[in-house]
PDB file of C-alpha atoms in Angstrom:
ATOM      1  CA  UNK A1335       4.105 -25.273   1.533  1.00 93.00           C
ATOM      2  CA  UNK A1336       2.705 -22.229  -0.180  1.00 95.00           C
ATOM      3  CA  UNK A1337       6.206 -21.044  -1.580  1.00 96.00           C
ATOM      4  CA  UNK A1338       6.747 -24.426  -3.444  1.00 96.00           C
ATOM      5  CA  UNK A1339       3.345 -24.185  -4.813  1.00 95.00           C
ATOM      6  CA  UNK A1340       3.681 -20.696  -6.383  1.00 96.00           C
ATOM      7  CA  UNK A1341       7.043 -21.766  -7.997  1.00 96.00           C
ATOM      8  CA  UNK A1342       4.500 -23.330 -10.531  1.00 96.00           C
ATOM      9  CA  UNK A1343       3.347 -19.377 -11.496  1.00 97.00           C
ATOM     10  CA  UNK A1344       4.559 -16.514 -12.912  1.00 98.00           C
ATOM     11  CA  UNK A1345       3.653 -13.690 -10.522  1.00 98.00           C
ATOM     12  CA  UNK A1346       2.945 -10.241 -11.678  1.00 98.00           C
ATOM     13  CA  UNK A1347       3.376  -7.433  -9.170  1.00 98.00           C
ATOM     14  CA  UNK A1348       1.799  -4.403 -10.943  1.00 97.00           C
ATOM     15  CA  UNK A1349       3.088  -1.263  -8.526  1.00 93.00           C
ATOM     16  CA  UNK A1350       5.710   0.676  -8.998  1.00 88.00           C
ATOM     17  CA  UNK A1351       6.448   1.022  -5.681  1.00 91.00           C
ATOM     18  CA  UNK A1352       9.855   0.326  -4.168  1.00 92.00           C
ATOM     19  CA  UNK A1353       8.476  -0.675  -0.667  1.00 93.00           C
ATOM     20  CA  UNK A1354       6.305  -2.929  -2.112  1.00 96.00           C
ATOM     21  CA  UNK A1355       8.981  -5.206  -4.498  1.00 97.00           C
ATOM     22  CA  UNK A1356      10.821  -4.667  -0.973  1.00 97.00           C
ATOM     23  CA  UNK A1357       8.129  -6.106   0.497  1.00 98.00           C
ATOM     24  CA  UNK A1358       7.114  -9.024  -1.332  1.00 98.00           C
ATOM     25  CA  UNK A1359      10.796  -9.659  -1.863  1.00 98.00           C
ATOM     26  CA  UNK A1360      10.860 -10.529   1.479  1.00 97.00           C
ATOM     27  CA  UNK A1361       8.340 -13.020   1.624  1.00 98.00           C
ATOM     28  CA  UNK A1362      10.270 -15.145  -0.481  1.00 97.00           C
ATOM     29  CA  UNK A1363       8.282 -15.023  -3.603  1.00 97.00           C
ATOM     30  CA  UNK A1364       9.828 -14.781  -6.975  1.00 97.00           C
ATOM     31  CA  UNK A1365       7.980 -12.077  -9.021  1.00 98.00           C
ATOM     32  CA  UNK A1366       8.417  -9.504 -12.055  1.00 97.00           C
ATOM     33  CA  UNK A1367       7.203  -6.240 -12.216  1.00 97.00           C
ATOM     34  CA  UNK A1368       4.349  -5.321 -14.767  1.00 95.00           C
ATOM     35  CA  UNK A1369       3.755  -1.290 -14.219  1.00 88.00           C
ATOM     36  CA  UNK A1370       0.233   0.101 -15.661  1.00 89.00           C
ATOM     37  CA  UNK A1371      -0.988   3.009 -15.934  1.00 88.00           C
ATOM     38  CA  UNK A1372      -4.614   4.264 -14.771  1.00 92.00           C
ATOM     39  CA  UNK A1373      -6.486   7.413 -13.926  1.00 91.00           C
ATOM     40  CA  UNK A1374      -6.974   6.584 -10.156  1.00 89.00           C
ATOM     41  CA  UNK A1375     -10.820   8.157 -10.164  1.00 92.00           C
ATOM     42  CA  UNK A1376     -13.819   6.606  -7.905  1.00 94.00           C
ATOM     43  CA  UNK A1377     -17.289   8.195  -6.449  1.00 95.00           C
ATOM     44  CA  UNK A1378     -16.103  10.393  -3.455  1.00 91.00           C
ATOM     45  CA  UNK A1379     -19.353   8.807  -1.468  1.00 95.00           C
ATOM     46  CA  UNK A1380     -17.776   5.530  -1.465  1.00 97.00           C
ATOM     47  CA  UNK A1381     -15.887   4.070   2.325  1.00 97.00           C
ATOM     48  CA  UNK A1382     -12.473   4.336   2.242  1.00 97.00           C
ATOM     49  CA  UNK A1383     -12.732   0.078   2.042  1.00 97.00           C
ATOM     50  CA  UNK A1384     -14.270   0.706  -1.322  1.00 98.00           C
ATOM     51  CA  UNK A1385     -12.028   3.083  -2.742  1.00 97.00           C
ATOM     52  CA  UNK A1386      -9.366   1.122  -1.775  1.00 97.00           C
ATOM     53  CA  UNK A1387     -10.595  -2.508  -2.904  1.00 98.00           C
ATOM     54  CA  UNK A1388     -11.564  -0.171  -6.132  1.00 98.00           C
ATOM     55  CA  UNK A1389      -8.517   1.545  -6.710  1.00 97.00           C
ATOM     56  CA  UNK A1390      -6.581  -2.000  -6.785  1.00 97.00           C
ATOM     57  CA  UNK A1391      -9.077  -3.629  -8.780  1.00 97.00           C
ATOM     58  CA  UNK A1392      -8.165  -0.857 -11.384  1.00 97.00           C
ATOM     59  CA  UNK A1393      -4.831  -1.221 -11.674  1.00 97.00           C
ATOM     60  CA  UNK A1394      -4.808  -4.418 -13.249  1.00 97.00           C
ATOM     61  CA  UNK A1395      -7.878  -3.225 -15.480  1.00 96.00           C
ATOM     62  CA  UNK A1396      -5.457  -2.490 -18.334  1.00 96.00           C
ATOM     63  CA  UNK A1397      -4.095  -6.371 -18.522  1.00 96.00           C
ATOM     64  CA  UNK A1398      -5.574  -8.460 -20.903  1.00 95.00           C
ATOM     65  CA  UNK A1399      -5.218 -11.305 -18.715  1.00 94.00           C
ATOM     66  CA  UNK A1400      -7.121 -13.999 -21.802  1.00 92.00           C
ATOM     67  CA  UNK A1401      -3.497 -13.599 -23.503  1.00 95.00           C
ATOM     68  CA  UNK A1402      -1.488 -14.765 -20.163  1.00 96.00           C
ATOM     69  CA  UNK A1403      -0.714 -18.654 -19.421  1.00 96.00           C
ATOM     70  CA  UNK A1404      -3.372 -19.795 -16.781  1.00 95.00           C
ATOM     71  CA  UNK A1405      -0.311 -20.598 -14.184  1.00 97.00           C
ATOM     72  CA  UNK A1406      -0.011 -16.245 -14.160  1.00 98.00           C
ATOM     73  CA  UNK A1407      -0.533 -14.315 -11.021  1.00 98.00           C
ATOM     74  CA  UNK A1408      -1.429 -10.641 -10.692  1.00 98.00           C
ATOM     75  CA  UNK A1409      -1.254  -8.666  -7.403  1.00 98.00           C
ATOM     76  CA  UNK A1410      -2.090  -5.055  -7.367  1.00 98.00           C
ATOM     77  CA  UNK A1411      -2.083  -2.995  -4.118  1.00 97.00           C
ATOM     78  CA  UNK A1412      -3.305   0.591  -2.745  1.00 94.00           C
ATOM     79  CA  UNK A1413      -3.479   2.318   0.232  1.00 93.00           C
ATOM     80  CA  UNK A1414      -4.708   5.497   1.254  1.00 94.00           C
ATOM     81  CA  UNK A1415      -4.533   7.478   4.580  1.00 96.00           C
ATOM     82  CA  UNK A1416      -7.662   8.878   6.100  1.00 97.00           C
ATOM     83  CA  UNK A1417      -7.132  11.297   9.046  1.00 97.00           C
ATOM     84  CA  UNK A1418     -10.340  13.206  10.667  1.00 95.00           C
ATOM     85  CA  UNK A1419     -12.774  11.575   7.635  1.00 94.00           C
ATOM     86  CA  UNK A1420     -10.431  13.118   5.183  1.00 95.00           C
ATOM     87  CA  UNK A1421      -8.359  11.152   2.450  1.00 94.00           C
ATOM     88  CA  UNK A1422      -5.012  12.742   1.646  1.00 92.00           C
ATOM     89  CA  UNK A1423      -3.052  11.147  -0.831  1.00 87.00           C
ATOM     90  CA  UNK A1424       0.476  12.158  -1.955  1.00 90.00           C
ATOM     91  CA  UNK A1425       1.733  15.309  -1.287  1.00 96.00           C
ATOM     92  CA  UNK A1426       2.009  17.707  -4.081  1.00 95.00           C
ATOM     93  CA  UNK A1427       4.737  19.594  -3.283  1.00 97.00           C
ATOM     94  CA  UNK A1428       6.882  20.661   0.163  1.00 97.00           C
ATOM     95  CA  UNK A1429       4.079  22.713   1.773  1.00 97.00           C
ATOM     96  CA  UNK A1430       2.070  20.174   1.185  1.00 97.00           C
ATOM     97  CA  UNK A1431       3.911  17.465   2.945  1.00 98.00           C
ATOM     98  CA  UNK A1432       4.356  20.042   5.745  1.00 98.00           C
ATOM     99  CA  UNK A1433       0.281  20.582   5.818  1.00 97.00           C
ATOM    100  CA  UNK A1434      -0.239  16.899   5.896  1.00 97.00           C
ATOM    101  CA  UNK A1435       2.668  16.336   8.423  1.00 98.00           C
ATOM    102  CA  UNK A1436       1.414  18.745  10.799  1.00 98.00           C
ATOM    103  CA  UNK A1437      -2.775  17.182  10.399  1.00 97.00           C
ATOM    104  CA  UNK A1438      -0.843  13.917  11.560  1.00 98.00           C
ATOM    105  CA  UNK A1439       0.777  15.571  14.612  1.00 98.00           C
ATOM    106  CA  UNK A1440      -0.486  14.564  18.126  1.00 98.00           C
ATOM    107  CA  UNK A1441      -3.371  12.429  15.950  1.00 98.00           C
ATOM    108  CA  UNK A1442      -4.292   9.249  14.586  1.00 98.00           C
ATOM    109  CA  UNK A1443      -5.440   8.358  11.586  1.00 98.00           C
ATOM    110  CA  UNK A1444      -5.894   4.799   9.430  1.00 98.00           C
ATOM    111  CA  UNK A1445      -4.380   3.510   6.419  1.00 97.00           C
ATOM    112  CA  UNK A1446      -6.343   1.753   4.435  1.00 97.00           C
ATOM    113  CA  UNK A1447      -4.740  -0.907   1.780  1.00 97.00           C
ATOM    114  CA  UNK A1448      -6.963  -2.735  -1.057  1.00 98.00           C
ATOM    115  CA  UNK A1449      -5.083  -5.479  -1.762  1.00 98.00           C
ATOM    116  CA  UNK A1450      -6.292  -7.523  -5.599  1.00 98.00           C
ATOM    117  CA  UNK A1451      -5.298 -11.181  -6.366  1.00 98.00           C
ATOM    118  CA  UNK A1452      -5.914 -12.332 -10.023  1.00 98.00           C
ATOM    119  CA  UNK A1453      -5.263 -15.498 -12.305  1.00 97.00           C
ATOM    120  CA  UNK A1454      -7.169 -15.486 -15.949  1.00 96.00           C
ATOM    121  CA  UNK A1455      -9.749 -17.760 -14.130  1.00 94.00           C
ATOM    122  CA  UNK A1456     -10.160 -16.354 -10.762  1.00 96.00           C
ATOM    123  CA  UNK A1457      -9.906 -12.431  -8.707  1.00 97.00           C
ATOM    124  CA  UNK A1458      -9.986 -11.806  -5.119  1.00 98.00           C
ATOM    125  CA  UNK A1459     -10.021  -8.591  -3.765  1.00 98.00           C
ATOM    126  CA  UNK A1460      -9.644  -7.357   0.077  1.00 98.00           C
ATOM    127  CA  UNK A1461      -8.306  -4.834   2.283  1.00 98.00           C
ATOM    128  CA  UNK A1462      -6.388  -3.750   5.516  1.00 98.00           C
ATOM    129  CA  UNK A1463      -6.735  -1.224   7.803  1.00 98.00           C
ATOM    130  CA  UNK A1464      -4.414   0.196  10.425  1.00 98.00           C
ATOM    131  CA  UNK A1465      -4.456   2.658  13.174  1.00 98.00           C
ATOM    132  CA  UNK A1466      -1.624   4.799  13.499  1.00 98.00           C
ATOM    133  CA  UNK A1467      -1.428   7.124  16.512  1.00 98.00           C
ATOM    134  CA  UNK A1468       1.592   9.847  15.642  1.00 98.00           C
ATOM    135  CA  UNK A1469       2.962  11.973  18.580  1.00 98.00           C
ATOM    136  CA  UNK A1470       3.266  16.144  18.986  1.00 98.00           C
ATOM    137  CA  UNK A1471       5.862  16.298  15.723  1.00 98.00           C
ATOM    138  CA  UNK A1472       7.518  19.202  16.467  1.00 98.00           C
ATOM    139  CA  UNK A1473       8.392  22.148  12.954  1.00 97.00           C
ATOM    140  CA  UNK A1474      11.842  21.425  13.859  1.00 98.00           C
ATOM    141  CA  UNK A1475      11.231  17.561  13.370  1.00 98.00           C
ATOM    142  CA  UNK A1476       8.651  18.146  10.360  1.00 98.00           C
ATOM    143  CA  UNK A1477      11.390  20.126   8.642  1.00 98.00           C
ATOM    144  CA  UNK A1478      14.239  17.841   8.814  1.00 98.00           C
ATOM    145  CA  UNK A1479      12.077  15.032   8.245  1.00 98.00           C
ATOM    146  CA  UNK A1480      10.827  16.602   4.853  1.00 98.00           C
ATOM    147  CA  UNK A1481      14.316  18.110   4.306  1.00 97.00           C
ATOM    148  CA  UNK A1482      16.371  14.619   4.882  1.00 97.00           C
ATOM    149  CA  UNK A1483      14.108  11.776   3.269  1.00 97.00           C
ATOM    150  CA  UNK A1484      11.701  14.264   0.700  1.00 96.00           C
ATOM    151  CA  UNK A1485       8.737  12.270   1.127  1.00 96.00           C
ATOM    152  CA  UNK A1486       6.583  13.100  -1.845  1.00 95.00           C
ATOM    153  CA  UNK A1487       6.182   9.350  -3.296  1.00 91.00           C
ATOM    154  CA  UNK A1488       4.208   8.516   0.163  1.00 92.00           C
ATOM    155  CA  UNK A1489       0.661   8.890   0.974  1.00 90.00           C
ATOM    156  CA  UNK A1490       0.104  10.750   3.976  1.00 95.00           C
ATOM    157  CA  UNK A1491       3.896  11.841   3.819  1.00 96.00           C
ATOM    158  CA  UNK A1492       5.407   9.545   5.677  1.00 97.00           C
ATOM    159  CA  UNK A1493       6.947   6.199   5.424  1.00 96.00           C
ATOM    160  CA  UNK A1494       6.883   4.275   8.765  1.00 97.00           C
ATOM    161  CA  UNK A1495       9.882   2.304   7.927  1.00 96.00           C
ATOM    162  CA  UNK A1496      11.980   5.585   8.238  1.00 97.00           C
ATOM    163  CA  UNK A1497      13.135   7.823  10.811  1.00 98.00           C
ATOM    164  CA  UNK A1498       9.700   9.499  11.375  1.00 98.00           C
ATOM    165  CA  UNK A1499       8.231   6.328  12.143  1.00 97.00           C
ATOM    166  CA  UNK A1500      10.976   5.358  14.531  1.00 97.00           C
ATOM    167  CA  UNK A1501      10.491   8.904  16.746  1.00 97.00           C
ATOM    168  CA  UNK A1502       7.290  10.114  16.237  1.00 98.00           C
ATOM    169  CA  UNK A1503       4.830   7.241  15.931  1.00 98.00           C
ATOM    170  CA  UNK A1504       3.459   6.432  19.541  1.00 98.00           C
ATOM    171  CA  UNK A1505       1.640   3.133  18.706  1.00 98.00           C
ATOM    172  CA  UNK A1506       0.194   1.459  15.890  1.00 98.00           C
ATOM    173  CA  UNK A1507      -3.090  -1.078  15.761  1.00 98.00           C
ATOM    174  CA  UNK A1508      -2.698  -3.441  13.390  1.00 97.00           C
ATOM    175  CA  UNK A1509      -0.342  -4.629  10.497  1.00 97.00           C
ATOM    176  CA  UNK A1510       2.779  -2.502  10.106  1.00 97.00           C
ATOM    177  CA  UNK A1511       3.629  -3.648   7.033  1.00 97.00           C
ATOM    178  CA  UNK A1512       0.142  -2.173   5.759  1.00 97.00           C
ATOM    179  CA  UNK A1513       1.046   1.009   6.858  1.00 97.00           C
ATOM    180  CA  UNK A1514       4.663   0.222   4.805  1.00 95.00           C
ATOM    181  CA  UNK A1515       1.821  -0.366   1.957  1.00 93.00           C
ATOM    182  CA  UNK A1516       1.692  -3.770   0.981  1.00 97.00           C
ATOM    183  CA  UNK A1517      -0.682  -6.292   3.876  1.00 98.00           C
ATOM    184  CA  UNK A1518       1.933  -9.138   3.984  1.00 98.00           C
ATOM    185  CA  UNK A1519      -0.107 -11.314   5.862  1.00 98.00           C
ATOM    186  CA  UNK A1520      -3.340 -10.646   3.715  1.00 98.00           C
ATOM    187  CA  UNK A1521      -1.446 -11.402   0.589  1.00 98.00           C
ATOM    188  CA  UNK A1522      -0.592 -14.441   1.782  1.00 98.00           C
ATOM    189  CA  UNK A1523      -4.318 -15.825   2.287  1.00 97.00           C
ATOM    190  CA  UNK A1524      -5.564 -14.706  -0.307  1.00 98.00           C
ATOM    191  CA  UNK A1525      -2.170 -16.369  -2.568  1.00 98.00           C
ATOM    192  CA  UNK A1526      -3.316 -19.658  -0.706  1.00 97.00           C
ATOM    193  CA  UNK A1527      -6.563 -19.186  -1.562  1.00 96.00           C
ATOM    194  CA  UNK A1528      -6.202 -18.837  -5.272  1.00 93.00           C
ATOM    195  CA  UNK A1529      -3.803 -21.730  -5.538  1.00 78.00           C
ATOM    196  CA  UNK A1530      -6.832 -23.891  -4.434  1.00 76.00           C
TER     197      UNK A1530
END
């Protein structure tokens, strides 16, 4: 089974997210965290699949991976939200989240997640995407929700997992836990596929 195999590893998960330790966490897969830091830039003509698959790539850019045992895994992750061809990212401030809040109201729009697997010897890189159909959010709702769980670490301003998810998304199309920001199910190919 894949778990026993990657006890051989040491597996790198270079995010600082909380959702996404959460995440993997809950796979069952033992892991430390291995932040970097990168200037998140790419050519604005590119898909949203390319900035995404990209953006991941880049994050492990800053690893010298030559000095690391040959048993080491990397995994990298990002995710954007695209809603009406536009990419909005993290909200700068509280009006912000409100503007962004209100574009998803009575919409959908699809998160995107580049997901990057990486040993010294070997990378794999691939992405996610998800639908996510949000109904009418009423100001009252927006407000609270902003208020109550001050969602400026989120793309798109919103975390599914929390109590916007659970009253105002209608339906979803695809993985969930994409749209949490880490493709669970994707990680787990492509973690089979570089153990072989």
């Amino acid at each position: 089974m894949l778990l026993t195999d990657l006890q051989q590893y040491q597996i790198y998960l270079a995010s600082k997210s909380p959702r996404r330790r959460e995440l993997l966490a809950g796979m069952g897969i033992d892991f430390d965290v291995l932040t970097t830091d990168v200037e998140e830039t790419y050519d604005p003509s590119w898909s949203p699949e390319q900035i995404v698959m990209h953006l991941s790539k880049l994050k492990l850019s800053p690893i010298d991976m030559a000095q690391y045992d040959p048993q080491t895994i990397f995994i990298a992750c990002d995710t954007i939200v695209v809603v009406n061809g536009q990419i909005i990212g993290k909200p700068k401030d509280r009006a912000d989240a409100e503007r962004m809040l209100k574009m998803l109201s009575g919409n959908s729009h699809t998160v995107y997640s580049g997901l990057t697997v990486a040993t010294p010897r070997k990378t794999l890189t691939d992405y996610r995407a998800t639908e996510v159909f949000f109904d009418n959010l009423s100001d009252e709702i927006i407000q609270y929700y902003i208020d109550t769980y001050k969602p400026f670490d989120k793309a798109g301003s919103y975390g599914v997992q929390e109590w916007i998810g659970r009253v105002g998304i209608r339906e979803i199309h695809g993985s969930f836990y994409n749209v949490m920001g880490l493709p669970t199910r994707l990680l787990w190919q492509m973690l089979s596929d570089i153990d072989h």
